[in-house]
Coordinates of C-alpha atoms and ligand atoms in Angstrom, one line a residue:
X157 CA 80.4 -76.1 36.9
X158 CA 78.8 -72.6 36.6
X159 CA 76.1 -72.7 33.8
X160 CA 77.6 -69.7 32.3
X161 CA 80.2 -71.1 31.1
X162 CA 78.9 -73.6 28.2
X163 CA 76.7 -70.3 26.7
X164 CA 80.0 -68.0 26.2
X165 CA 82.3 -71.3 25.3
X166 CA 83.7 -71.7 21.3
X167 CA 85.8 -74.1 19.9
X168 CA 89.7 -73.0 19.1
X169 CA 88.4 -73.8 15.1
X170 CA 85.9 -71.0 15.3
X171 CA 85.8 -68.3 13.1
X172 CA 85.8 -64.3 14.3
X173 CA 81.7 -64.3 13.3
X174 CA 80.8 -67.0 15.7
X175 CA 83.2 -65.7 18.5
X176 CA 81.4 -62.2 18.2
X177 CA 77.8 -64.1 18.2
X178 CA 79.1 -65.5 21.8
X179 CA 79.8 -62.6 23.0
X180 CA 76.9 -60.4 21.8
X181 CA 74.7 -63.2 23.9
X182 CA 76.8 -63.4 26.6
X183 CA 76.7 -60.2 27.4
X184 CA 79.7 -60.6 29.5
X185 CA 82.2 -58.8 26.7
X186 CA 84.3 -62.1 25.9
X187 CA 84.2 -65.6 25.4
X188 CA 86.0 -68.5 26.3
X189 CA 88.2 -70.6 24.0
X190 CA 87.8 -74.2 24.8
X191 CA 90.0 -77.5 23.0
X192 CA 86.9 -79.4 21.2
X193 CA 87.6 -82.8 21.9
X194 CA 89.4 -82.4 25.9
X195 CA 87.8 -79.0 26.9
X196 CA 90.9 -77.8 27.7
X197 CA 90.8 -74.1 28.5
X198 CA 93.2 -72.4 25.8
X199 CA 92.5 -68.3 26.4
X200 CA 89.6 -65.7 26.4
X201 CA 88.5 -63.5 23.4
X202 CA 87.9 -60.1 24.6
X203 CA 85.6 -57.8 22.4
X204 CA 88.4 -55.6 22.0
X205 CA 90.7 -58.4 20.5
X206 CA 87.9 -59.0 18.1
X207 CA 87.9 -54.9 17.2
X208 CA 91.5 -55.0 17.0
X209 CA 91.5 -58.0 14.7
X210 CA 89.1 -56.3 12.2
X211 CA 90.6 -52.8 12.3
X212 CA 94.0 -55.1 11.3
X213 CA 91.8 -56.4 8.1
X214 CA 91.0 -59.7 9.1
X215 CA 87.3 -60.6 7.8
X216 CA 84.7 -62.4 9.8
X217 CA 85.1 -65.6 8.8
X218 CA 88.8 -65.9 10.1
X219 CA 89.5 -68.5 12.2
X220 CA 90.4 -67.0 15.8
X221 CA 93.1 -69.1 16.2
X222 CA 95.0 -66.9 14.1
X223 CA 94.2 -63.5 15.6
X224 CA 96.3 -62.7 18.4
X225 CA 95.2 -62.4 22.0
X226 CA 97.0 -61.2 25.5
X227 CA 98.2 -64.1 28.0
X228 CA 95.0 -64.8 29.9
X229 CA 95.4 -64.8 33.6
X230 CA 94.0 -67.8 35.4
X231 CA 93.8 -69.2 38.9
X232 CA 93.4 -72.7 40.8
X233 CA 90.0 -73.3 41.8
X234 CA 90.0 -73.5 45.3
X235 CA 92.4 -70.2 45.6
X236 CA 91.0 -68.0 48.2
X237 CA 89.3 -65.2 46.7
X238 CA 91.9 -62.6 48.5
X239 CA 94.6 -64.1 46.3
X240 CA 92.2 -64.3 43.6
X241 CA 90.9 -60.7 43.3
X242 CA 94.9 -59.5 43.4
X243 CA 95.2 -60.6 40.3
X244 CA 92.7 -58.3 39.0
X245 CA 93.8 -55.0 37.3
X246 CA 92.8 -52.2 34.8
X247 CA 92.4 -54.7 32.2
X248 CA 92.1 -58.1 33.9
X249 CA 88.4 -58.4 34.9
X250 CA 87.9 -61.9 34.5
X251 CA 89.4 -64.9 35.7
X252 CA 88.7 -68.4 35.0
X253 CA 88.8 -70.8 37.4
X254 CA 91.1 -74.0 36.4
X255 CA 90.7 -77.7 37.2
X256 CA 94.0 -79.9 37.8
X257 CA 92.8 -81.0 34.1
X258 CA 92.7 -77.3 33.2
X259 CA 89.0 -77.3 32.2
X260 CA 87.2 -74.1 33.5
X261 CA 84.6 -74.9 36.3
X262 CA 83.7 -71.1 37.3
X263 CA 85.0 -67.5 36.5
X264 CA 86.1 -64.8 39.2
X265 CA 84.4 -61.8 37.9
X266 CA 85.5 -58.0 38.7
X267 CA 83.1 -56.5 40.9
X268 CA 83.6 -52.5 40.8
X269 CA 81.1 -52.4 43.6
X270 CA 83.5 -55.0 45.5
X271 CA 86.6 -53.1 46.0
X272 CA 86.6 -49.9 48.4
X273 CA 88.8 -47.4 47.3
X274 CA 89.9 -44.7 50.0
X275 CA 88.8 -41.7 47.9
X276 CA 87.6 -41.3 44.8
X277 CA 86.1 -38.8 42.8
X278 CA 81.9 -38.9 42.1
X279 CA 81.7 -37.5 38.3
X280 CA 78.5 -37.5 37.1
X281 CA 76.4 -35.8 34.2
X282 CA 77.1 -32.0 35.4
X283 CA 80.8 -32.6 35.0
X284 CA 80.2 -34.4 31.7
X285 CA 78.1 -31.4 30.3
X286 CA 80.8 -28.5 31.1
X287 CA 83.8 -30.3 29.8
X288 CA 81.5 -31.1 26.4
X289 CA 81.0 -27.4 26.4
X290 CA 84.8 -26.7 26.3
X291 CA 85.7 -29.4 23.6
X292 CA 82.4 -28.0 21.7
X293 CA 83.6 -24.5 22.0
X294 CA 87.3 -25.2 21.3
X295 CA 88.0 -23.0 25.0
X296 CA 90.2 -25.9 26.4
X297 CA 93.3 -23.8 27.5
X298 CA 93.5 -21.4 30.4
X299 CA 91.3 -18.6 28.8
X300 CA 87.4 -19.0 29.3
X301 CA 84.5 -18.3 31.3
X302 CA 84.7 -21.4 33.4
X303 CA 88.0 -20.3 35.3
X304 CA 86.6 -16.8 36.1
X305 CA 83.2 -19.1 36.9
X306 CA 85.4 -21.4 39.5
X307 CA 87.1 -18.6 41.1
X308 CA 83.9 -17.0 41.7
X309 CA 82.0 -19.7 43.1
X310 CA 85.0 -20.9 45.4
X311 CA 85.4 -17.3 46.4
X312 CA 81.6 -16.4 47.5
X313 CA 81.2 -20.1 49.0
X314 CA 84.7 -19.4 51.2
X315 CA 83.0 -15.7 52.0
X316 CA 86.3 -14.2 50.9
X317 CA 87.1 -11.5 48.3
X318 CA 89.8 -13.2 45.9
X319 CA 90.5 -16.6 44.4
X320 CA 92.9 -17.3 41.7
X321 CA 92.8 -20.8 40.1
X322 CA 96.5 -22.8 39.8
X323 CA 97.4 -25.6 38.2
X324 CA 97.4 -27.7 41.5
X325 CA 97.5 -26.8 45.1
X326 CA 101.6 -26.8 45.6
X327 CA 101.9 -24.4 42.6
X328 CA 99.0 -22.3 45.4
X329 CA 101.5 -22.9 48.3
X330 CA 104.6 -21.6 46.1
X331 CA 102.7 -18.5 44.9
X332 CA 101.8 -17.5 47.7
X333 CA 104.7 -18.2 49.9
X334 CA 106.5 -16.0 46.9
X335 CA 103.8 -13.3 46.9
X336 CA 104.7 -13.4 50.7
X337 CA 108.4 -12.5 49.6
X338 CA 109.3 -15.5 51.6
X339 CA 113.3 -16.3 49.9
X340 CA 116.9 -17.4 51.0
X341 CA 117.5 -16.9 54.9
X342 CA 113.8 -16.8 55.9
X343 CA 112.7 -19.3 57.9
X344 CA 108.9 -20.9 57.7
X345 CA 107.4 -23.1 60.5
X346 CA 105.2 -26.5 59.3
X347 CA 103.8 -29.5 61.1
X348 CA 105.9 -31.9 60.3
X349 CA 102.8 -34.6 59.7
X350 CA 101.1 -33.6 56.6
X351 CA 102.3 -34.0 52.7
X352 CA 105.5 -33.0 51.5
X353 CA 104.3 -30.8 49.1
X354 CA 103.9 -28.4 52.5
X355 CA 107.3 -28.4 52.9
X356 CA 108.6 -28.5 49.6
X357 CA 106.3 -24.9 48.3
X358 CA 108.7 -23.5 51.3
X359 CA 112.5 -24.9 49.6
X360 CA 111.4 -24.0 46.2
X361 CA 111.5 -20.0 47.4
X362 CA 115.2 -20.8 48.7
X363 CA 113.3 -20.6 52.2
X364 CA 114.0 -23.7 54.8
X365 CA 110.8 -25.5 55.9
X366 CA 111.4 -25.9 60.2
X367 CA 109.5 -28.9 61.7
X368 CA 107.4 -28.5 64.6
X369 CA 105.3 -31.6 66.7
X370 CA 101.2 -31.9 66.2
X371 CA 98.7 -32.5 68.5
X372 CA 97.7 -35.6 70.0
X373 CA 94.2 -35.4 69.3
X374 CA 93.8 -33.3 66.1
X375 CA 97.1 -34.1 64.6
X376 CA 97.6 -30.6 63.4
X377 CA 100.5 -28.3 64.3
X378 CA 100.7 -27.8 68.4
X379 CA 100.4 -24.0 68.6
X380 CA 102.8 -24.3 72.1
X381 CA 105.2 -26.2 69.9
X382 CA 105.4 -23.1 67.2
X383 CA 106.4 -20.7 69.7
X384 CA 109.7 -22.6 70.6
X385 CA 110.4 -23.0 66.9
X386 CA 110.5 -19.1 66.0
X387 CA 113.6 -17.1 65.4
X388 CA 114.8 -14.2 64.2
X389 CA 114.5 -15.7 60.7
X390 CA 111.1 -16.6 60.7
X391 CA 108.6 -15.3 58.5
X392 CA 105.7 -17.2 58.5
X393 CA 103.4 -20.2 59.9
X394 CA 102.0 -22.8 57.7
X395 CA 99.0 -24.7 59.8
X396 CA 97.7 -27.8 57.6
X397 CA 94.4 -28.6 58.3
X398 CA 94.8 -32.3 58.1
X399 CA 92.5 -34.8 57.0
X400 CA 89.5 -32.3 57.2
X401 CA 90.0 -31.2 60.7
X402 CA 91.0 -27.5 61.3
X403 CA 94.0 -26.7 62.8
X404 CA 93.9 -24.2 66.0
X405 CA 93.3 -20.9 64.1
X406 CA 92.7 -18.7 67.2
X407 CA 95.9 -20.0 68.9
X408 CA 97.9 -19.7 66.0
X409 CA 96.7 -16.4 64.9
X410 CA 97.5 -14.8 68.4
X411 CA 101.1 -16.4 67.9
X412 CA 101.8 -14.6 64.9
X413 CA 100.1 -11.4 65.6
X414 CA 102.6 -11.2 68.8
X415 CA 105.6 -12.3 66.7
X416 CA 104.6 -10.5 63.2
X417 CA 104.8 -13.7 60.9
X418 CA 102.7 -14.2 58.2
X419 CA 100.4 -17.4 58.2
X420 CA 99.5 -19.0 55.1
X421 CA 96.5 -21.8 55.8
X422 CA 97.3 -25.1 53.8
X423 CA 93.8 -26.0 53.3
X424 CA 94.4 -28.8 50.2
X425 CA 92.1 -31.4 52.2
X426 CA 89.6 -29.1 54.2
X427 CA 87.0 -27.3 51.9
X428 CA 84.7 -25.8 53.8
X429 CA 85.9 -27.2 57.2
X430 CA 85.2 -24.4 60.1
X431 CA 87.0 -23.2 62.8
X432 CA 84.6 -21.4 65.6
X433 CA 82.0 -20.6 62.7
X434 CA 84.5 -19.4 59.7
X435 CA 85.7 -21.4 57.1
X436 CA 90.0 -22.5 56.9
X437 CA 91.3 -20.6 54.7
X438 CA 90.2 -17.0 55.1
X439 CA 91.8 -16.9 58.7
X440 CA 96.0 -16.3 57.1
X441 CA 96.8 -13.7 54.8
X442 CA 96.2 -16.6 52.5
X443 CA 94.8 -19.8 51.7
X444 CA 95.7 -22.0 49.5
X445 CA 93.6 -25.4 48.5
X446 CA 94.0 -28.4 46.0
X447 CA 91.9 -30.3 43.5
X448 CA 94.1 -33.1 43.3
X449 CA 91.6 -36.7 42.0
X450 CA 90.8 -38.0 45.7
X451 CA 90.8 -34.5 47.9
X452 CA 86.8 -33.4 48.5
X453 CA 86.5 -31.4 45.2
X454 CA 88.0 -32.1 42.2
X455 CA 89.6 -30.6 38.6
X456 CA 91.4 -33.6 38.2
X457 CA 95.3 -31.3 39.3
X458 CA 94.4 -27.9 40.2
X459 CA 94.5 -25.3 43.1
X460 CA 93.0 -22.1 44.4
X461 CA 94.5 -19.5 46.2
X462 CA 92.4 -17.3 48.2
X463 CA 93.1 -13.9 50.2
X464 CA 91.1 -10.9 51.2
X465 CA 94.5 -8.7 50.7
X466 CA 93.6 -6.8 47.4
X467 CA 97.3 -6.2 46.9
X468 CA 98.7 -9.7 47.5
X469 CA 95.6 -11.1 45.0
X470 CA 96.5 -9.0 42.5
X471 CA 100.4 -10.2 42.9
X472 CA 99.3 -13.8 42.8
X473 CA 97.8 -13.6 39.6
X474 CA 100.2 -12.2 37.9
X475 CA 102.8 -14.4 39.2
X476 CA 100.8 -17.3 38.2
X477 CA 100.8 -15.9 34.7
X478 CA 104.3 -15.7 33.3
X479 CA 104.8 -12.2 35.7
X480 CA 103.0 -10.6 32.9
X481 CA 102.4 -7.3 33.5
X482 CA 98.5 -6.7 33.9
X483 CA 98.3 -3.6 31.8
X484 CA 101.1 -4.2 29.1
X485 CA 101.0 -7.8 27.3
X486 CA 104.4 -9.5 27.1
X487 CA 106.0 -7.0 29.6
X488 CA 107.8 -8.5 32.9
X489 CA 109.0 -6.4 35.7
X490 CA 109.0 -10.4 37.9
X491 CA 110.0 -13.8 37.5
X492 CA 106.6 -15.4 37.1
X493 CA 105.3 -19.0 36.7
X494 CA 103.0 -21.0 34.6
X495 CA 101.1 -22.2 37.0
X496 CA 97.3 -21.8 35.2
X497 CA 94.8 -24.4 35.6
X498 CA 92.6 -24.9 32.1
X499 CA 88.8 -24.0 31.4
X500 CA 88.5 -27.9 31.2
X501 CA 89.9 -28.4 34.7
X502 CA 88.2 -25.0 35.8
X503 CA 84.5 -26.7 34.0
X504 CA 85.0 -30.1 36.6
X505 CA 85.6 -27.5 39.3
X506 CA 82.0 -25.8 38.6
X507 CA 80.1 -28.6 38.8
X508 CA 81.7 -30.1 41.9
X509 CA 81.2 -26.9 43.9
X510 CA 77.8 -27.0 42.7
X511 CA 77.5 -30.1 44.9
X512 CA 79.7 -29.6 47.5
X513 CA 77.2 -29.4 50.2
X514 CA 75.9 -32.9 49.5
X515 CA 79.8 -34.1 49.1
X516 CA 80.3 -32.6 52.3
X517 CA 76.9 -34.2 53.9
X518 CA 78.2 -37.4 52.6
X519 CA 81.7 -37.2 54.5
X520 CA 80.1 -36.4 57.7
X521 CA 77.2 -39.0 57.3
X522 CA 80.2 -41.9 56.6
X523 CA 82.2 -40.6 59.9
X524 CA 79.2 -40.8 62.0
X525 CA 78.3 -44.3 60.6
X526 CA 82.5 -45.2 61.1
X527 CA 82.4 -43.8 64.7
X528 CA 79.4 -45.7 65.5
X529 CA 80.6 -48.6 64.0
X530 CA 84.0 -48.8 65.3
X531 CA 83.2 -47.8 68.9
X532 CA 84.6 -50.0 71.6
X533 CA 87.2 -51.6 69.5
X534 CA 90.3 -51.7 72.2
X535 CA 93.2 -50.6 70.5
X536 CA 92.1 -48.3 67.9
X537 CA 91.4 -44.3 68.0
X538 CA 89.0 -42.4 66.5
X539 CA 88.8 -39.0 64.9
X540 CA 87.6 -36.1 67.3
X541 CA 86.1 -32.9 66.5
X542 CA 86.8 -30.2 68.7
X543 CA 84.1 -28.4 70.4
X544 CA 85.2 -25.1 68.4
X545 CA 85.5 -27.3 64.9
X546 CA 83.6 -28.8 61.9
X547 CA 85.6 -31.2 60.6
X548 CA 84.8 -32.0 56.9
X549 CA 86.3 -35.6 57.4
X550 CA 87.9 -35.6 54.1
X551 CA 89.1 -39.5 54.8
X552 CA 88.0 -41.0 57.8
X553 CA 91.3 -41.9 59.7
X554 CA 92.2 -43.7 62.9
X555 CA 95.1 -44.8 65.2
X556 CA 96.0 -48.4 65.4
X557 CA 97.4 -49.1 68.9
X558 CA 99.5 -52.4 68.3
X559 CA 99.6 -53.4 72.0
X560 CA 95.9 -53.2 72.9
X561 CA 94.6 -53.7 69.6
X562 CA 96.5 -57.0 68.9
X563 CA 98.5 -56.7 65.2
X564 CA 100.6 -53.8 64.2
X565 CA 99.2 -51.0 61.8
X566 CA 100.5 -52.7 58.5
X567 CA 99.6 -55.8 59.4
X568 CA 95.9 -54.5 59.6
X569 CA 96.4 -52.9 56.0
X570 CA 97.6 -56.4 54.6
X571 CA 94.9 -57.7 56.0
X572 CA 91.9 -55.2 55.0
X573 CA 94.0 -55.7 51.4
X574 CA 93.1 -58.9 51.5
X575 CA 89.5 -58.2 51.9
X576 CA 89.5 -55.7 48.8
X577 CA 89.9 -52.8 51.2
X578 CA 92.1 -50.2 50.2
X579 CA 93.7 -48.0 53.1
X580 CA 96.7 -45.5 53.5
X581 CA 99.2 -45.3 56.2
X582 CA 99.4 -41.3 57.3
X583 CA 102.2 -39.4 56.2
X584 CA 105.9 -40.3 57.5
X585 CA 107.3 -36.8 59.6
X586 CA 108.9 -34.9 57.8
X587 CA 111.8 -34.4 59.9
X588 CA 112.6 -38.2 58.7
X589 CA 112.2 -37.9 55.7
X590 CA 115.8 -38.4 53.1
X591 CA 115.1 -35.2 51.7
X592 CA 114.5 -33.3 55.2
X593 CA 116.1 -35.3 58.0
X594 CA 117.2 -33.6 61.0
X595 CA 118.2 -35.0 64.5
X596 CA 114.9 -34.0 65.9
X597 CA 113.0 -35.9 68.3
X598 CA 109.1 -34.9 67.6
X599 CA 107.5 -37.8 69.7
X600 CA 103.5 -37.4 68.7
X601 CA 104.0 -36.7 65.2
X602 CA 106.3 -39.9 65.1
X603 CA 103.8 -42.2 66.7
X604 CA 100.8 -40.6 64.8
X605 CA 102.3 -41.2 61.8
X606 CA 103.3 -44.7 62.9
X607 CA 99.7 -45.8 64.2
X608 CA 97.4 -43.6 61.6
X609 CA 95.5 -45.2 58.6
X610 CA 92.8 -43.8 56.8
X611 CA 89.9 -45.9 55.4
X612 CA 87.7 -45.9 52.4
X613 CA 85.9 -42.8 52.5
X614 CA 84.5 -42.2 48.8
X615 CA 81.6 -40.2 48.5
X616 CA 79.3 -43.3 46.9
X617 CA 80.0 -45.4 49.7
X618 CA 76.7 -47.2 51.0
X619 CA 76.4 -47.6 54.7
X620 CA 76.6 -51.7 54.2
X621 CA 80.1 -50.8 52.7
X622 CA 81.2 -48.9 55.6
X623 CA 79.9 -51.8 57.9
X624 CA 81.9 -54.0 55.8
X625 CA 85.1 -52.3 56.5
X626 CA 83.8 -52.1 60.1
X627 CA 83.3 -55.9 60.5
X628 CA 86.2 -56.6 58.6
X629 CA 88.3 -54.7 61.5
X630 CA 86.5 -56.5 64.4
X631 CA 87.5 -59.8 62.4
X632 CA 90.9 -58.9 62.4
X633 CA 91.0 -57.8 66.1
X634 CA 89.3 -60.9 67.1
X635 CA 91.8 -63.3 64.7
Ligands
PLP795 C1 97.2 -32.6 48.3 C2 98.0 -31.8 49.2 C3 98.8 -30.7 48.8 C4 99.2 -30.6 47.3 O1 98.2 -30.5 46.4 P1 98.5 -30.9 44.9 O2 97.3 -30.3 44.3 O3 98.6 -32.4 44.9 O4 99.7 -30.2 44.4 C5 99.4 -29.9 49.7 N1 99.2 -30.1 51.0 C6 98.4 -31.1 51.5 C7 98.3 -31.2 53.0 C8 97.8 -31.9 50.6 O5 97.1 -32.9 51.1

């Protein structure tokens, strides 16, 4: 029997005091309810059932039996810890382990550290400090210095002349696609890999969203593809920089310069990514990014939209403002939006672009230690980076190749689940999706999509965590 278990045990005839004695030692944050006389395991006390039952009016010296307590969750000993740990959620962190004479031997413990997530967001003291500042100063809407502060950091670190903060990066794609005058009968050309929200900026204006293939080693739009896709309807080009690798600016740029379409950069999971020495999203007449929890900088939802077009900047934030006219409150000459991101949102955004270099160093140090890692697995594909590039590796992402690597792409993922390794399968094609299906045949976008998972890629991994999921892989290959 673990030794723990005896020091955080009380009897089911103990009283609230002795139950919050146990706990205080135990330091664990409950205690154990145990059947005197057969040691019969009959629930846990939680601190917070001991808070709630005091806040109710019970006093200390009621019995716990008579406070009420969640279902505990137990398991078998002997379960495999896979099966174990997915029973573990946002308020189950500990399990006791059950005899067949349902006496607990040992305790399956959450371990934070344990469970790789594929991105999450590092918050630390910075953050803290600017959001307190808000609350403190009662500035917690869209007014306040930190939203001018965010635009201005976000604009001098792109090297580009405006930014204007939104409420999350599609509210970026629809202003600007609407600052574009982009409407019903117009036409605009997307990858059809990358996130809906790409395509679904382009319906909201009444515009149709047309689906062109990727590129087999990038997985961004295939510039010779775009040209096929234009018609007299056209208007613009949306290139996705997916995943943190820049799409083909040059290429695309010369497309659109020939054909006269506008090209709007969807840059929501590239910050600071660069394309032959400038950064995405200064290369379109606009750039749009997002702030959404796991992308590489975060406001918790929010967006940017940046552009070096005085004219359209000044159009985008009055859109994004109710189409308030600029020099007469209350006074619309457009339909505009509310699409504002808050000072609180705008106060995280400050103090993650304050360390976006060292997020950024981070993303590149865990894809070199996944490439070195995962090299010479057969069967599987690694991100490239294009001699022209700098890929920002936003999540690290590879190709499963079913026949050479052995199991299928979800089979992996089930696997790596089991292993408390959290993955995502790419993004299904749009031009399969209910909402956008058409009778199109894109054949790389299709296998990408079917082959592509990303991997836990969270700024606080250590490198034994990324050898983890490495070794874990080579398992599975080798099972
Ligand atoms: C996240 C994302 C968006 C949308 O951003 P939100 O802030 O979630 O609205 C758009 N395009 C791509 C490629 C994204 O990854």
């Amino acid at each position: 029997m673990n030794e723990l278990i005896p020091k955080i045990s009380i009897s089911v005839n103990d009283t609230i005091r002795k139950a919050m004695q146990v706990i205080d030692q135990g330091e664990l944050g409950f205690a154990l309810i145990i059947e005197t006389e057969t040691k019969v395991f009959k629930g846990v006390i939680t601190d917070g059932d001991v808070r709630r039952a005091l806040i109710k009016g019970y006093g200390l010296e009621t019995s716990i039996s008579s406070i009420s307590r969640p279902e505990s969750v137990t398991a078998r000993i002997g379960t495999p810890i896979s099966e174990v740990s997915r029973l573990f959620s946002d308020i189950v962190r500990i399990i006791p382990l059950l005899d067949d004479n349902n006496r607990v031997v040992d305790l399956a413990i959450f371990d934070k550290r344990f469970h790789l997530s594929v991105a999450e967001p590092t918050l630390t003291d910075k953050e803290l400090q600017y959001v307190t500042e808000c609350v403190l100063t009662g500035w917690v809407s869209s007014a306040g210095e930190f939203v001018s502060r965010f635009e201005k950091i976000f604009s001098d670190y792109c090297g580009i002349k405006h930014a204007v903060a939104t409420s999350s990066g599609t509210a970026a794609l629809h202003l600007a696609l609407v600052a574009c005058n982009i409407g019903p009968g117009d036409e605009v050309i997307v990858p059809s890999l990358t996130f809906i929200a790409t395509a679904n900026a382009v319906s909201y204006t009444g515009a149709k969203p047309v689906f062109v293939d990727i590129e087999s080693e990038t997985w961004n739009i295939d510039p010779e593809c775009i040209e096929t896709a234009i018609t007299s309807k056209t208007k613009a080009i949306i290139p996705v920089h997916l995943y943190g690798h820049p799409a083909n600016m040059q290429s695309i740029l010369e497309i659109a310069n020939r054909f006269g379409l506008l090209v709007i950069e969807d840059a929501a999971e590239a910050h600071g990514a660069m394309c032959r020495g400038g950064k995405v999203g200064t290369f379109g007449n606009i750039g749009i990014f997002s702030f959404y929890g796991n992308k590489i900088v975060t406001t918790g939802e929010g967006g940017m939209v940046v552009t070096n077009d005085d004219e359209l900047a000044e159009k985008i934030r009055i859109l994004c403002n109710h189409g308030m006219d600029k020099d007469r409150r209350y006074w619309h000459q457009v339909l505009g939006y509310n699409y504002r991101l808050t000072n609180v949102q705008a106060a995280l955004g400050v103090a993650q672009m304050e360390k976006i270099d060292e997020i950024l160093q981070k993303k590149c140090f865990i894809g070199r230690k996944y490439t070195e890692f995962l090299q010479n697995i057969p069967g599987l594909t690694l991100p490239v980076e294009k001699k022209w590039a700098k890929s920002v590796l936003w999540i690290y992402s590879i190709l499963v190749d079913e026949k050479k690597f052995g199991i299928t792409r979800d089979k992996l993922m089930e696997k790596l689940s089991d292993h408390d390794i959290e993955t995502r399968p790419f993004f299904y094609p749009l031009h399969t999706q209910p909402i956008y299906k058409t009778a199109q045949k894109l054949a790389v976008a299709e296998r990408v999509s079917s082959q592509g998972i990303s991997l836990p890629s969270s700024v606080n991994l250590s490198v034994d965590d990324i050898k983890r999921v490495a070794e874990s892989i080579k398992a599975i290959a080798d099972t």
